[in-house]
Tab-separated table of C-alpha atoms in Angstrom:
chain	number	residue	atom	x	y	z
K	497	UNK	CA	219.530	230.393	141.224
K	498	UNK	CA	221.235	232.605	143.319
K	499	UNK	CA	222.704	235.680	141.681
K	500	UNK	CA	225.694	237.887	143.106
K	501	UNK	CA	226.540	241.264	141.688
K	502	UNK	CA	229.839	243.540	141.002
K	503	UNK	CA	230.016	246.470	140.975
K	504	UNK	CA	231.529	248.301	138.515
K	505	UNK	CA	232.420	245.502	135.956
K	506	UNK	CA	235.960	247.116	134.805
K	507	UNK	CA	237.581	250.251	136.437
K	508	UNK	CA	240.860	251.819	134.910
K	509	UNK	CA	242.191	254.190	137.460
K	510	UNK	CA	245.304	256.296	138.240
K	511	UNK	CA	248.273	255.145	140.329
K	512	UNK	CA	248.110	256.240	143.933
K	513	UNK	CA	244.130	256.590	143.736
K	514	UNK	CA	241.721	254.253	145.491
K	515	UNK	CA	238.983	252.067	144.113
K	516	UNK	CA	236.830	250.470	145.792
K	517	UNK	CA	234.435	247.351	144.521
K	518	UNK	CA	231.011	246.667	145.370
K	519	UNK	CA	229.561	243.085	145.787
K	520	UNK	CA	225.884	242.107	146.352
K	521	UNK	CA	224.061	239.124	146.890
K	522	UNK	CA	220.668	239.918	145.547
K	523	UNK	CA	218.247	237.347	146.389
K	524	UNK	CA	219.841	235.684	149.544
K	525	UNK	CA	221.819	236.516	152.806
K	526	UNK	CA	225.334	236.062	152.980
K	527	UNK	CA	227.020	236.472	156.350
K	528	UNK	CA	230.046	235.399	154.496
K	529	UNK	CA	231.589	236.346	151.706
K	530	UNK	CA	235.202	236.267	150.036
K	531	UNK	CA	237.149	237.989	147.535
K	532	UNK	CA	239.252	236.293	145.059
K	533	UNK	CA	241.899	237.810	142.806
K	534	UNK	CA	242.934	236.289	139.519
K	535	UNK	CA	245.712	237.253	137.309
K	536	UNK	CA	246.203	236.581	133.730
K	537	UNK	CA	246.144	232.761	132.813
K	538	UNK	CA	246.234	232.063	136.540
K	539	UNK	CA	243.763	230.260	138.845
K	540	UNK	CA	241.600	232.313	141.434
K	541	UNK	CA	243.834	232.920	144.720
K	542	UNK	CA	241.503	233.751	148.140
K	543	UNK	CA	242.591	236.786	149.110
K	544	UNK	CA	240.262	237.176	151.911
K	545	UNK	CA	236.837	236.174	153.987
K	546	UNK	CA	234.562	238.798	154.842
K	547	UNK	CA	232.055	237.993	157.909
K	548	UNK	CA	228.925	240.594	158.317
K	549	UNK	CA	229.886	242.654	161.390
K	550	UNK	CA	233.489	241.379	162.166
K	551	UNK	CA	236.534	242.394	160.579
K	552	UNK	CA	237.684	240.303	157.320
K	553	UNK	CA	240.439	237.253	157.686
K	554	UNK	CA	243.135	237.726	154.998
K	555	UNK	CA	244.755	235.435	153.424
K	556	UNK	CA	248.935	235.065	153.824
K	557	UNK	CA	250.736	237.641	151.861
K	558	UNK	CA	247.607	239.925	151.554
K	559	UNK	CA	247.812	243.226	152.997
K	560	UNK	CA	244.757	244.105	154.931
K	561	UNK	CA	245.649	248.005	154.951
K	562	UNK	CA	246.148	248.002	151.225
K	563	UNK	CA	243.014	246.124	150.533
K	564	UNK	CA	240.302	247.166	152.778
K	565	UNK	CA	237.304	244.841	153.181
K	566	UNK	CA	233.665	246.126	154.515
K	567	UNK	CA	230.781	243.796	154.989
K	568	UNK	CA	228.138	246.089	156.792
K	569	UNK	CA	225.075	243.992	155.960
K	570	UNK	CA	223.930	240.766	155.016
K	571	UNK	CA	223.822	241.663	151.263
K	572	UNK	CA	226.677	243.657	150.529
K	573	UNK	CA	230.570	243.675	150.882
K	574	UNK	CA	232.930	246.000	149.439
K	575	UNK	CA	236.790	245.917	148.734
K	576	UNK	CA	238.757	248.969	148.904
K	577	UNK	CA	242.061	248.898	146.798
K	578	UNK	CA	243.912	252.057	148.668
K	579	UNK	CA	246.866	253.669	146.760
K	580	UNK	CA	246.295	251.322	143.840
K	581	UNK	CA	249.460	250.348	141.604
K	582	UNK	CA	250.205	248.622	138.185
K	583	UNK	CA	251.190	245.680	140.088
K	584	UNK	CA	247.152	245.651	141.636
K	585	UNK	CA	245.622	245.297	138.546
K	586	UNK	CA	244.245	242.170	138.498
K	587	UNK	CA	240.573	240.407	137.822
K	588	UNK	CA	238.798	240.699	141.127
K	589	UNK	CA	235.876	238.288	142.141
K	590	UNK	CA	233.855	237.723	145.100
K	591	UNK	CA	232.325	234.868	146.346
K	592	UNK	CA	229.044	234.819	148.376
K	593	UNK	CA	227.783	231.938	150.930
K	594	UNK	CA	224.261	231.172	151.504
K	595	UNK	CA	223.508	231.519	155.172
K	596	UNK	CA	220.164	229.897	154.485
K	597	UNK	CA	221.731	226.881	152.690
K	598	UNK	CA	223.788	224.003	152.539
K	599	UNK	CA	227.062	226.199	152.364
K	600	UNK	CA	226.560	226.692	148.353
K	601	UNK	CA	229.007	229.779	147.237
K	602	UNK	CA	227.824	232.130	144.196
K	603	UNK	CA	230.294	233.632	142.458
K	604	UNK	CA	230.096	237.258	140.890
K	605	UNK	CA	230.766	238.134	137.265
K	606	UNK	CA	234.541	239.574	138.262
K	607	UNK	CA	235.267	243.387	137.760
K	608	UNK	CA	238.430	244.273	136.013
K	609	UNK	CA	241.190	246.600	137.652
K	610	UNK	CA	243.304	248.323	135.546
K	611	UNK	CA	245.972	251.056	137.177
K	612	UNK	CA	247.984	252.846	134.738
U	1304	UNK	CA	247.055	222.515	150.871
U	1305	UNK	CA	243.364	222.361	149.639
U	1306	UNK	CA	244.398	223.552	146.818
U	1307	UNK	CA	242.998	221.003	144.153
U	1308	UNK	CA	245.304	220.189	140.836
U	1309	UNK	CA	244.241	220.028	137.201
U	1310	UNK	CA	245.596	217.633	134.994
U	1311	UNK	CA	246.279	218.632	131.881
U	1312	UNK	CA	247.293	221.893	132.098
U	1313	UNK	CA	246.478	222.362	128.405
U	1314	UNK	CA	244.503	219.948	125.979
U	1315	UNK	CA	243.717	220.863	122.629
U	1316	UNK	CA	241.176	218.609	120.751
U	1317	UNK	CA	239.133	218.307	117.355
U	1318	UNK	CA	235.169	219.502	117.511
U	1319	UNK	CA	233.015	216.316	117.952
U	1320	UNK	CA	235.843	214.642	120.330
U	1321	UNK	CA	235.335	214.296	124.054
U	1322	UNK	CA	237.612	215.763	126.622
U	1323	UNK	CA	238.856	214.632	130.117
U	1324	UNK	CA	240.231	216.586	132.538
U	1325	UNK	CA	241.156	215.515	135.993
U	1326	UNK	CA	241.515	216.900	139.240
U	1327	UNK	CA	243.526	215.889	142.269
U	1328	UNK	CA	243.471	217.175	145.853
U	1329	UNK	CA	244.598	215.848	149.317
U	1330	UNK	CA	242.486	216.648	151.898
U	1331	UNK	CA	239.015	215.283	152.668
U	1332	UNK	CA	236.135	216.920	151.493
U	1333	UNK	CA	232.164	217.936	151.166
U	1334	UNK	CA	231.885	218.600	148.033
U	1335	UNK	CA	234.067	219.405	144.423
U	1336	UNK	CA	232.609	221.367	141.788
U	1337	UNK	CA	233.617	222.072	138.570
U	1338	UNK	CA	233.649	225.473	136.977
U	1339	UNK	CA	234.365	227.128	133.384
U	1340	UNK	CA	235.762	230.299	132.668
U	1341	UNK	CA	236.193	231.831	129.694
U	1342	UNK	CA	238.797	234.483	128.873
U	1343	UNK	CA	238.534	237.181	130.941
U	1344	UNK	CA	235.157	236.546	132.396
U	1345	UNK	CA	233.429	235.129	135.362
U	1346	UNK	CA	233.004	231.808	136.323
U	1347	UNK	CA	230.454	229.515	135.516
U	1348	UNK	CA	229.403	226.981	137.665
U	1349	UNK	CA	229.002	223.434	135.839
U	1350	UNK	CA	228.366	220.895	138.537
U	1351	UNK	CA	228.809	219.847	142.452
U	1352	UNK	CA	229.274	216.546	143.125
U	1353	UNK	CA	228.652	215.852	147.025
U	1354	UNK	CA	231.221	213.394	149.044
U	1355	UNK	CA	229.094	210.753	149.130
U	1356	UNK	CA	228.335	210.833	145.087
U	1357	UNK	CA	230.397	208.953	143.103
U	1358	UNK	CA	228.880	210.104	139.340
U	1359	UNK	CA	227.230	213.030	137.876
U	1360	UNK	CA	225.828	213.892	134.380
U	1361	UNK	CA	224.253	217.105	133.328
U	1362	UNK	CA	224.162	217.441	129.581
U	1363	UNK	CA	227.178	216.648	128.303
U	1364	UNK	CA	229.263	216.730	131.069
U	1365	UNK	CA	229.797	213.755	133.295
U	1366	UNK	CA	231.887	214.117	136.235
U	1367	UNK	CA	232.982	211.440	138.923
U	1368	UNK	CA	234.729	211.303	142.168
U	1369	UNK	CA	236.790	208.627	143.969
U	1370	UNK	CA	237.303	209.705	147.419
U	1371	UNK	CA	239.571	206.983	148.092
U	1372	UNK	CA	241.882	208.302	145.416
U	1373	UNK	CA	241.061	211.974	145.782
U	1374	UNK	CA	240.524	212.544	142.454
U	1375	UNK	CA	237.450	213.665	140.389
U	1376	UNK	CA	237.387	213.999	136.361
U	1377	UNK	CA	235.718	215.893	134.257
U	1378	UNK	CA	234.036	214.768	131.039
U	1379	UNK	CA	232.909	216.667	128.028
U	1380	UNK	CA	231.346	214.626	124.979
U	1381	UNK	CA	231.112	215.837	121.604
U	1382	UNK	CA	232.700	218.883	122.347
U	1383	UNK	CA	232.350	222.166	120.575
U	1384	UNK	CA	234.118	225.343	119.527
U	1385	UNK	CA	232.113	226.748	122.363
U	1386	UNK	CA	233.619	224.550	125.193
U	1387	UNK	CA	236.895	226.318	124.484
U	1388	UNK	CA	237.791	227.553	128.007
U	1389	UNK	CA	239.720	227.286	131.296
U	1390	UNK	CA	237.906	224.420	133.816
U	1391	UNK	CA	238.771	225.037	137.213
U	1392	UNK	CA	237.963	222.336	139.901
U	1393	UNK	CA	237.211	223.503	143.470
U	1394	UNK	CA	236.876	221.629	146.888
U	1395	UNK	CA	234.912	222.885	149.672
U	1396	UNK	CA	236.127	221.089	153.066
U	1397	UNK	CA	233.858	221.905	156.600
U	1398	UNK	CA	233.205	225.373	156.288
U	1399	UNK	CA	236.047	227.078	154.473
U	1400	UNK	CA	235.760	228.816	151.531
U	1401	UNK	CA	236.359	227.307	148.243
U	1402	UNK	CA	239.501	226.428	146.945
U	1403	UNK	CA	240.643	226.660	143.004
U	1404	UNK	CA	243.077	224.529	141.011
U	1405	UNK	CA	244.867	226.261	138.389
U	1406	UNK	CA	242.892	224.828	136.129
U	1407	UNK	CA	242.928	223.031	132.284
U	1408	UNK	CA	243.006	225.009	129.655
U	1409	UNK	CA	240.518	223.619	126.667
U	1410	UNK	CA	240.655	224.446	123.027
U	1411	UNK	CA	238.361	223.072	120.543
U	1412	UNK	CA	239.398	223.355	117.125
U	1413	UNK	CA	236.646	223.502	114.364
C-alpha cells in the first residue's frame, strides 16, 4: 500500500526555537497533503491543507505565521513550527492524498513535538 | 459540522467478547473510514466503506453503514487484549479532507 513517511519521529526543542517536520509520499504523488494535530487523548484536528505549488489553506484558529507550510513538490510537504512554545507540544500527523487514485488519504506515523 | 461522532466515548470489555462502536455524522459522504490508534502512536487504517455500500468485513471487523440514518458501526468480534486502542471514524465528503470524530477508547481486559 501507499506509504507516507514523516521526519523526525519525535523532537524536543527549547521554547523560542523553530522546528521543521517533513512529510513525504514515498510511492505516489500527492498534489494535496494535510496536516493534523492531536493533543493527548483527543481526536485529530485538521490544521491546514497543503497544495503543491500554492499557498496552504488554514483552518479557523490556526495561525499561518506560526505554522508555516511549504509543499514544494508532489512528494514533499513541510510544516515549520516557528518560535515554538510549550503549548505547541503535540502529536503532528500528516496525510497525503493520492493524485491518481480515488481520493484515498494515507497517513504518516506522526511526529511528537515536545517544547521545553 | 462534518465531524463524525463516536459512541460510546469509552468501552471496557473482557477478552473474547464483542465490541461495538458507533459513529454518527451530519452531512452527505463519499465514504466513511475507521482507524485505530494505539496510545501515542500513528493511525492504522482499518476499513473503508463507500456511501453505496451497506456492510463490509475484514477479518474480525465488521462495518455497517446506514446513510439514511447517517450512522456507521464497527464491530470487533472475539476481542483480544491487543485490540485495546482508540478507534476513530473519519468521513470524506466531496473533495474535502478526512474529518475525524473524537474516538472511542476501547479497553480489552485479559
